XYZ file of C-alpha atoms in Angstrom:
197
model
C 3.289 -151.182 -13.369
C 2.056 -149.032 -10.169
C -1.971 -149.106 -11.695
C -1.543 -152.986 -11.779
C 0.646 -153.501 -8.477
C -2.768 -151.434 -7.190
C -5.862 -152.622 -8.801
C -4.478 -155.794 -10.398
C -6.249 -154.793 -13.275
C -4.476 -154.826 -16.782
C -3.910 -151.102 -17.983
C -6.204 -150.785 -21.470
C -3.671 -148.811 -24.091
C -4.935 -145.431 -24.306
C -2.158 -144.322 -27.006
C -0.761 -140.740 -26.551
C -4.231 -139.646 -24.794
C -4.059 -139.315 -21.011
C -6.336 -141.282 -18.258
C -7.485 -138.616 -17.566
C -6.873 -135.114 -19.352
C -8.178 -134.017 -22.297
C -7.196 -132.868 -25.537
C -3.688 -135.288 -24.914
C -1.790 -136.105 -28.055
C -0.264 -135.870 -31.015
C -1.991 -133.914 -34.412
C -1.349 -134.024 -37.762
C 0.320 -130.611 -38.986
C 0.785 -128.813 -42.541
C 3.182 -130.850 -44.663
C 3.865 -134.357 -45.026
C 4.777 -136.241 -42.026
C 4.244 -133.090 -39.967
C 2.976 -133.536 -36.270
C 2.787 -131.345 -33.021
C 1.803 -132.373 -29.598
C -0.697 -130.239 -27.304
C -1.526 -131.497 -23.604
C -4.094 -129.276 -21.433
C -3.993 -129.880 -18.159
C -7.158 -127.842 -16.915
C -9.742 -125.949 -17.735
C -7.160 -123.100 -18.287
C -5.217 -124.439 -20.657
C -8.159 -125.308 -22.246
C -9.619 -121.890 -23.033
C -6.051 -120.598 -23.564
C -6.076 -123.228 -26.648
C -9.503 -122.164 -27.742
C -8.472 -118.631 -27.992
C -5.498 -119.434 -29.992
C -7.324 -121.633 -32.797
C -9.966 -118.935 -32.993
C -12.930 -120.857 -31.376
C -13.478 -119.336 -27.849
C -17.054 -120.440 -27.451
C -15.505 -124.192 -27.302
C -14.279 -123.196 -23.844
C -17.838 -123.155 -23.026
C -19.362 -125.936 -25.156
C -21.571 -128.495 -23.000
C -19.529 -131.043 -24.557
C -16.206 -129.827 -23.440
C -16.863 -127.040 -20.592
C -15.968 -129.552 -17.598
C -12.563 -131.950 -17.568
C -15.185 -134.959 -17.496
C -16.848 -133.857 -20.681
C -13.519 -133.388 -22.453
C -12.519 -136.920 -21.641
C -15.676 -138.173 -23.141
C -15.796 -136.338 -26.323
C -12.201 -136.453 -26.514
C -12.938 -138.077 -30.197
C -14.795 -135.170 -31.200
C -12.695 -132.599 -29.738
C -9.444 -134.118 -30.954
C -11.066 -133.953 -34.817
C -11.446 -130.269 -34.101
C -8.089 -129.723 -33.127
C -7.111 -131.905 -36.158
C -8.525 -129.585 -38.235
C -7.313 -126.704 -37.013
C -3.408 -128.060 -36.316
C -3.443 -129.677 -39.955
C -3.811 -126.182 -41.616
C -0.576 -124.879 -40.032
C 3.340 -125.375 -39.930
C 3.911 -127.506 -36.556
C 6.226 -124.533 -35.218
C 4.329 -121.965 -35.972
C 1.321 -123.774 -33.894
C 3.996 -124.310 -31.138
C 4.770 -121.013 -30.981
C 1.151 -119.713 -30.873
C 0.609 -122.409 -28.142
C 3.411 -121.862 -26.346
C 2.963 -117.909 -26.190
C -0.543 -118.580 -24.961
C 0.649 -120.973 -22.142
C -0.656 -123.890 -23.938
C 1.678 -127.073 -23.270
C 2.400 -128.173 -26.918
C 5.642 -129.258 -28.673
C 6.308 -130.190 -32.368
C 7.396 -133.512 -33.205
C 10.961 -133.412 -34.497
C 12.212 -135.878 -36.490
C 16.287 -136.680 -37.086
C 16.972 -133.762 -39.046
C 15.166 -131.692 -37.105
C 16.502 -132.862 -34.199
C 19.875 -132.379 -35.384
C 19.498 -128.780 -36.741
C 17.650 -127.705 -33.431
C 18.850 -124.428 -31.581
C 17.933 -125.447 -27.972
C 19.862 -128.547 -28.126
C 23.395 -127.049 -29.884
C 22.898 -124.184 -27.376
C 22.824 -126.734 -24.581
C 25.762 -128.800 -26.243
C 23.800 -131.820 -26.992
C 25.602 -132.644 -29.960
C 29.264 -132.841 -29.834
C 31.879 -132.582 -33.013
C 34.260 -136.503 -33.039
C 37.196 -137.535 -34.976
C 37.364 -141.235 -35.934
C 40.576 -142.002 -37.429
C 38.708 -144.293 -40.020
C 35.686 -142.938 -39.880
C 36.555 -139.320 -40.154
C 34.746 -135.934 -38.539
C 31.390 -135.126 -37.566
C 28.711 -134.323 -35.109
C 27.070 -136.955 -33.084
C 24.450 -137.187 -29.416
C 26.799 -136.559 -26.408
C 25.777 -138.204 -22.827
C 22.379 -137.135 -22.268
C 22.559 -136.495 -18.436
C 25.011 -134.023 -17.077
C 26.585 -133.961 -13.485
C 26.557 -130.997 -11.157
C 30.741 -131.806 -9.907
C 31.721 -133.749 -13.199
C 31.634 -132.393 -16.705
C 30.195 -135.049 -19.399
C 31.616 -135.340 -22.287
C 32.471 -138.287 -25.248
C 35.521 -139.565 -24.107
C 36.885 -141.605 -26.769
C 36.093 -143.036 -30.333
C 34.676 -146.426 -30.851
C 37.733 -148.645 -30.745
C 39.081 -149.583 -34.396
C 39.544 -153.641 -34.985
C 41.461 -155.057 -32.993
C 42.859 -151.741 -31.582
C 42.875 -153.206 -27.993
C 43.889 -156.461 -28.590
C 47.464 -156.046 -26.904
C 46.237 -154.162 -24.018
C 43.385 -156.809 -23.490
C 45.517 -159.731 -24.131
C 48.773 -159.070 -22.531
C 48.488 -156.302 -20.036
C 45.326 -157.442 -18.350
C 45.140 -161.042 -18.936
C 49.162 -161.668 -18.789
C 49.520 -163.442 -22.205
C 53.011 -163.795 -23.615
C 53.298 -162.907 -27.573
C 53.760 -166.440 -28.426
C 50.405 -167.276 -26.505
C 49.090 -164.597 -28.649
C 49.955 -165.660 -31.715
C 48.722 -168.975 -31.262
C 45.416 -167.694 -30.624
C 45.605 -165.651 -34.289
C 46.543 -168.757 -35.552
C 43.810 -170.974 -34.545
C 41.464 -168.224 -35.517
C 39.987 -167.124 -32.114
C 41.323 -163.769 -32.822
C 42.473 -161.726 -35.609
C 44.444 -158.370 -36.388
C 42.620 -158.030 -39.369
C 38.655 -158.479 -40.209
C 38.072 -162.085 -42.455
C 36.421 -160.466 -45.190
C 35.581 -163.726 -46.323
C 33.718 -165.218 -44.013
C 31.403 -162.255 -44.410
C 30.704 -162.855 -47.860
């Protein structure tokens, strides 16, 4: 929105590659479905990630010495990094990244997501009790406040669990008036199975 509000050009999709760093995205890992990110933001990063795949003399390559260069054989370079990424477990790359100062994450998908460390440490996840539903763990808010603690607060209502509160506390309905409405079928106690059918 701010390139076009600027230039009034139309932003070309680029992907999960950057304007203008490069290596920027996401690389295949070992396994099926396996992926890990890596984003180098200078030259330093860049020979840090070198080092770590086991090709230091990329770091001073013609054709990816200089940010510019990068960019440009960013096709190239990315197929290297392919190579090298696909051959190992995406957190065992992020680990040899990460210890080397190399911005990189792996992909996580639901599972993994839900069985991560750093988000039950941080109390991402947070255990419910649905009276129909039953017991388990699902994503609490994901924001936090400095002077208010966040937290779920309540279940998803059952049907027709409000209907009282809604209908005759806070619009003022009598029972009568609400019992006419069940009867002409603009509300219900129950669920029409039926008319799901």
């Amino acid at each position: 929105v701010l390139e076009y509000g600027i230039t009034g050009k139309q932003p070309r999709r680029i992907g999960n590659r950057h304007p203008c760093w490069a290596p920027h995205g996401c690389f295949p890992a070992a396994g099926e479905d396996n992926w890990i990110t890596i984003a180098c933001r200078d030259d330093r990063d860049f020979a840090a990630l070198c080092n770590v795949m086991g090709r230091p003399e990329l770091a001073t390559d013609p054709r990816f010495a200089a940010a510019h260069h990068r960019y440009q054989n960013q096709d190239e370079l990315d197929r290297i990094i392919a190579e090298w990424t696909s051959s190992l477990d995406r957190f065992k790359a992020f680990e040899l990244l990460r210890s080397a100062g190399v911005p990189a994450a792996p992909v996580l998908g639901y599972r993994d997501l839900y069985d991560d460390p750093h988000l039950r440490q941080r109390g991402f996840f947070e255990t419910v009790t649905h009276r129909e539903a039953g017991t388990w763990d699902m994503e609490g808010p994901l924001y936090r406040f400095a002077r208010r603690p966040t937290a779920i607060e309540r279940n998803a209502p059952c049907f027709a669990e409000h209907n009282d509160y809604v209908f005759k506390q806070l619009l003022g309905l009598s029972d009568a008036e609400v019992e006419e409405l069940e009867k002409e079928g603009i509300t219900a106690r129950d669920p029409n199975m039926a008319s799901h059918q």
